[in-house]
């Protein structure tokens, strides 16, 4: 009763990222790959995939997701979280298949994808980061990040500390959600101009729908 675990519904924020990617893509194809096929990785990929499908349903489009099939739980995986070369290679393969936005869910591996995007230019490839705002952490390639899917551990940790101060602390597990600010999307930063105002407004509507339960992130 003196331990509080923290988990994060990252599929909620990744759903928004998928919606954003579908609305921003010029090729009509977006991609994702993971480090290892485990739930903390694939939950991002699930949300991303279903966010793209929601955009298609709302807007009469047919944007394709390359690299992940949530029904089969099969897709592209580097089988490691270290190799920047793998990040570059996997992103290049997705670009070769037509994707112009890629979300690597593979820790530092994704830095290789971002380096490739810097070389190719954002008209060819933009990256969606994960966990933290990679615009701020990957300063060498900051300009390639459309957004990042955030685990806001600062928010959930602050809330836990606040509960101790208030005398309301209880052990168990706390879940970071869009509603409590535990997950979210990073600002668009340098990519602000690439996101139409109408799309930004749609994202706010979708976010509100996820919070009130009228939009399902499970497909």
Tab-separated table of N, CA and C in Angstrom, residues 10 12 14 25 39 42 59 67 75 78 106 112 114 130 133 135 150 158 171 184-185 187 190-191 205 213 215 218:
chain	number	residue	atom	x	y	z
A	10	UNK	N	-0.952	4.910	-23.886
A	10	UNK	CA	-0.310	5.613	-24.990
A	10	UNK	C	-1.066	5.432	-26.297
A	12	UNK	N	-4.066	6.133	-26.723
A	12	UNK	CA	-4.931	7.307	-26.866
A	12	UNK	C	-4.205	8.435	-27.601
A	14	UNK	N	-1.364	8.052	-29.357
A	14	UNK	CA	-0.920	7.548	-30.653
A	14	UNK	C	-2.054	7.582	-31.674
A	25	UNK	N	-0.076	13.588	-44.497
A	25	UNK	CA	0.641	12.854	-45.541
A	25	UNK	C	0.276	13.360	-46.935
A	39	UNK	N	3.795	-5.753	-25.795
A	39	UNK	CA	2.683	-4.814	-25.616
A	39	UNK	C	3.063	-3.351	-25.387
A	42	UNK	N	3.674	-2.292	-29.016
A	42	UNK	CA	2.577	-2.424	-29.983
A	42	UNK	C	1.357	-1.592	-29.612
A	59	UNK	N	-13.051	11.478	-43.325
A	59	UNK	CA	-12.732	12.366	-44.434
A	59	UNK	C	-12.832	11.718	-45.813
A	67	UNK	N	3.575	-1.386	-42.149
A	67	UNK	CA	4.435	-1.789	-41.038
A	67	UNK	C	3.732	-2.407	-39.848
A	75	UNK	N	4.053	-7.151	-37.752
A	75	UNK	CA	4.542	-5.982	-38.472
A	75	UNK	C	6.051	-5.955	-38.509
A	78	UNK	N	12.705	-4.209	-35.416
A	78	UNK	CA	14.158	-4.267	-35.541
A	78	UNK	C	14.770	-5.333	-34.645
A	106	UNK	N	10.919	2.473	-31.017
A	106	UNK	CA	12.081	1.619	-30.785
A	106	UNK	C	13.188	2.338	-30.027
A	112	UNK	N	18.037	7.085	-35.679
A	112	UNK	CA	18.544	6.805	-37.016
A	112	UNK	C	17.548	7.196	-38.088
A	114	UNK	N	15.338	9.597	-37.757
A	114	UNK	CA	15.323	11.059	-37.778
A	114	UNK	C	16.520	11.610	-38.552
A	130	UNK	N	8.291	9.259	-29.954
A	130	UNK	CA	7.534	8.593	-28.897
A	130	UNK	C	8.187	8.853	-27.536
A	133	UNK	N	9.142	14.518	-25.889
A	133	UNK	CA	9.148	15.435	-27.030
A	133	UNK	C	10.530	15.387	-27.668
A	135	UNK	N	11.610	16.610	-30.352
A	135	UNK	CA	12.069	17.900	-30.886
A	135	UNK	C	13.051	18.528	-29.898
A	150	UNK	N	3.484	11.436	-26.248
A	150	UNK	CA	4.102	11.661	-24.940
A	150	UNK	C	3.577	10.760	-23.838
A	158	UNK	N	3.978	14.024	-10.347
A	158	UNK	CA	3.560	15.186	-9.559
A	158	UNK	C	2.262	14.885	-8.822
A	171	UNK	N	-1.845	3.132	-2.575
A	171	UNK	CA	-1.028	2.293	-3.437
A	171	UNK	C	-1.835	1.746	-4.596
A	184	UNK	N	-0.240	12.503	-24.178
A	184	UNK	CA	-0.642	13.602	-25.041
A	184	UNK	C	0.236	13.701	-26.271
A	185	UNK	N	-0.007	14.716	-27.067
A	185	UNK	CA	0.817	15.002	-28.234
A	185	UNK	C	1.683	16.214	-27.945
A	187	UNK	N	3.798	19.631	-29.056
A	187	UNK	CA	3.519	20.695	-30.036
A	187	UNK	C	4.119	20.362	-31.404
A	190	UNK	N	8.321	23.310	-35.406
A	190	UNK	CA	8.653	23.817	-36.742
A	190	UNK	C	7.667	23.361	-37.809
A	191	UNK	N	6.868	22.344	-37.501
A	191	UNK	CA	5.918	21.792	-38.469
A	191	UNK	C	4.537	22.434	-38.381
A	205	UNK	N	-11.308	17.896	-31.553
A	205	UNK	CA	-12.601	17.218	-31.467
A	205	UNK	C	-12.417	15.737	-31.154
A	213	UNK	N	-15.482	9.316	-24.251
A	213	UNK	CA	-15.856	7.938	-24.569
A	213	UNK	C	-16.608	7.744	-25.873
A	215	UNK	N	-15.408	8.318	-28.840
A	215	UNK	CA	-14.459	7.831	-29.854
A	215	UNK	C	-13.637	6.714	-29.229
A	218	UNK	N	-9.794	1.656	-30.011
A	218	UNK	CA	-9.552	0.232	-30.226
A	218	UNK	C	-10.016	-0.236	-31.605
